[in-house]
Every structure is written in C-alpha cells, then in structure tokens.
Amino acid sequence: MSRFSTLTAILTVVAAILALWYAGSVLMNRAWVMDQAARAGEEPGLTEIIAATMTQDRARLPAPHQVAAELYDGIFDKRITSRRSLVYHGLITLEATMYGFLLGIVVGVSLAVLIVLSRLADLALMPWAIISQTIPVVALAPMIVVLTNALGAGSLMVPKAIIAGYLSFFPVLVSMVKGLRSPDQMQLDLLRTYGASRSQTFWKLRLPASLPYFFASLKIAVAAALVGAIVGELPTGAIAGLGARMLIGSQFGEPMIMWAALFAAAILAALLIWGVTGIERAAVRMMGGRRA
C-alpha cells in the first residue's frame, strides 16, 4: 500500500470519527438547549439548535473543537509550572509511569527467566501470574495505597509506580517466555553438540532470540504502565497528574477539563510508544540487523 493510500485511509477514519462525534454532541446536548428555549418561550430551528450544542460550557459531550481548544490552552497557553498546565500534570504522570514501567520490566524478565530455566518455577509461577491479571485494577489500587501507607512509604509515587508495574509486567512476562522458548530443537541440539553449557545456551541463543518479542512487549507494557499510573492517581488523593485532572473535572462538573486530560494522556501514550520504537531501531542497528 502506497503512502498516499495509507494517508487517505487514515484521514477517512478520522473524518468518520469526527462526524460521529459532532452528531453525538448535537444529540446529547440538545435536551439542555430545548429546555432553555422552552423556559424562554421560544422554538429554535435546527441551525440554532446545532449552534447552541456546539458552544455549551458544561456539555454532556463537548464538541471536538471545544476539546481541541481546551487541550491547546492546557499545553501551550499555560506555564509549565502552573497547576492548570497539562504539561505539568503530564510530567507527574510520566514519572510514575516510568518507575512502574521499569519495575514491570525487571519483574517480567526475571520471572520469565525463572519459568524458562526451571520446570518447577513454570508450574508454580505461571498460573499465579495469569490469575493476577483477573483482579480488577480499580479494586486492587485502593488496597495497594492502604498497604504502602501502612508500611510507611511516605510518597504517593510508590503506590502509583506499583500499580503501573502491576499492569505492565504481564505482557513482558508472556512475551519473554515465548521468546526464550522460540529457538527450535535443532538449534539447541547443535549447541549441545558443540559442548555449550546451559548458561552459554541461554546467553548465546535464547536471549538474542527473545529480543524481538521483548521489544514488541515493551510497546504494550509502556501503555499499560501509563494506564496504571493514571488509575493509581484516583484513589491516592493526588491533586496533580492526568488522572487527578480527570477526577477534578468529573467532580466539579467540568467535562472540558476531563476530556482534555484524556486526550493529553493519549498523546503521552503515543509519544512513549514512539520512544520505545526508536530504542528498538537503535538496538537492531547496534546488533547489525534490520528491523522488519
């Protein structure tokens, strides 16, 4: 598919989403407009209804241009040190995301190595790792906050990082197990023929073979870590961060703030995935390979 065809397909999907969004804004915000018109004894026409639904300050579903204006204001028109700046809140969420992301990598890779090298660890750890993902993070987050406070963590960053790590370790674990087991029996037999030890087989064959799986898992893990950091800000009583910003918008009836923070989180996720992709390409070049 050519770049022009790809761009056309992307723009078509974006245009369809925007059309549905605007239509939804009119339908969901229409009731308030009609109620105000009835109180004033007026009967607005279709164009007046549409115009009124596009400019409500506390709309049920803000129009795309309203969200875009709030997003632009929060990113570019506010000082980074301002509590109303989305960059300020994004950096706080980013910090917890990166701590959780690194924690998830360490835990995921460590467990994967144990599971691959030990049959006992495979039987003992893998089922529990799978079961852990069935627990709703919304229910788990308050428990983690209470436990870390009881242990004297002294910082909201600790429970947020743990929650982010909890969501990000599983994709790394599953992908690394798959990657470490990806060498076929012929390759393993060949190394045994050359007298390679178990550790040499791991470092020379299993680990290099797992790198494509590892980098693929990082893209999922970093997005999951961001979700965990945002969710972790909700029960911690945080007053800063994108999750806290969404909560403030919800509690004070400011949907524009909530939607702008939501899109800021989506932009941050895209930047993080782009960063992981850049690291992957650099690693492939260093190893003398070519990214598919």
Short mmCIF file of N, CA, C and O in Angstrom, two decimals, residues 8-24 64:
data_model
loop_
_atom_site.label_atom_id
_atom_site.label_comp_id
_atom_site.label_asym_id
_atom_site.label_seq_id
_atom_site.Cartn_x
_atom_site.Cartn_y
_atom_site.Cartn_z
N THR A 8 -4.76 8.45 2.98
CA THR A 8 -6.18 8.58 2.66
C THR A 8 -7.05 7.75 3.59
O THR A 8 -8.09 8.21 4.08
N ALA A 9 -6.60 6.52 3.87
CA ALA A 9 -7.36 5.65 4.76
C ALA A 9 -7.43 6.24 6.17
O ALA A 9 -8.48 6.22 6.82
N ILE A 10 -6.29 6.77 6.64
CA ILE A 10 -6.25 7.36 7.98
C ILE A 10 -7.17 8.57 8.06
O ILE A 10 -7.96 8.72 9.02
N LEU A 11 -7.09 9.45 7.06
CA LEU A 11 -7.93 10.65 7.07
C LEU A 11 -9.41 10.31 6.97
O LEU A 11 -10.26 10.99 7.56
N THR A 12 -9.73 9.25 6.24
CA THR A 12 -11.13 8.81 6.13
C THR A 12 -11.67 8.36 7.48
O THR A 12 -12.79 8.71 7.87
N VAL A 13 -10.86 7.59 8.19
CA VAL A 13 -11.28 7.12 9.51
C VAL A 13 -11.43 8.30 10.47
O VAL A 13 -12.42 8.38 11.23
N VAL A 14 -10.46 9.22 10.44
CA VAL A 14 -10.54 10.41 11.31
C VAL A 14 -11.78 11.23 11.01
O VAL A 14 -12.48 11.69 11.92
N ALA A 15 -12.07 11.42 9.71
CA ALA A 15 -13.25 12.20 9.33
C ALA A 15 -14.53 11.52 9.80
O ALA A 15 -15.46 12.18 10.27
N ALA A 16 -14.58 10.19 9.71
CA ALA A 16 -15.76 9.45 10.16
C ALA A 16 -15.94 9.59 11.67
O ALA A 16 -17.06 9.78 12.17
N ILE A 17 -14.84 9.50 12.41
CA ILE A 17 -14.91 9.65 13.86
C ILE A 17 -15.39 11.05 14.24
O ILE A 17 -16.25 11.21 15.12
N LEU A 18 -14.86 12.06 13.58
CA LEU A 18 -15.27 13.44 13.87
C LEU A 18 -16.75 13.66 13.54
O LEU A 18 -17.47 14.34 14.29
N ALA A 19 -17.20 13.08 12.43
CA ALA A 19 -18.61 13.23 12.05
C ALA A 19 -19.52 12.59 13.10
O ALA A 19 -20.53 13.19 13.51
N LEU A 20 -19.16 11.39 13.53
CA LEU A 20 -19.95 10.72 14.57
C LEU A 20 -19.89 11.49 15.89
O LEU A 20 -20.89 11.58 16.61
N TRP A 21 -18.73 12.05 16.19
CA TRP A 21 -18.58 12.82 17.44
C TRP A 21 -19.46 14.05 17.42
O TRP A 21 -20.17 14.35 18.39
N TYR A 22 -19.43 14.80 16.30
CA TYR A 22 -20.27 16.00 16.21
C TYR A 22 -21.76 15.64 16.27
O TYR A 22 -22.55 16.33 16.93
N ALA A 23 -22.13 14.54 15.60
CA ALA A 23 -23.53 14.12 15.64
C ALA A 23 -23.92 13.73 17.07
O ALA A 23 -25.01 14.08 17.55
N GLY A 24 -23.03 13.05 17.77
CA GLY A 24 -23.30 12.69 19.16
C GLY A 24 -23.42 13.92 20.05
O GLY A 24 -24.25 13.96 20.97
N PRO A 64 -15.71 18.34 19.30
CA PRO A 64 -14.27 18.18 19.09
C PRO A 64 -13.49 19.48 19.14
O PRO A 64 -12.39 19.54 19.71
#
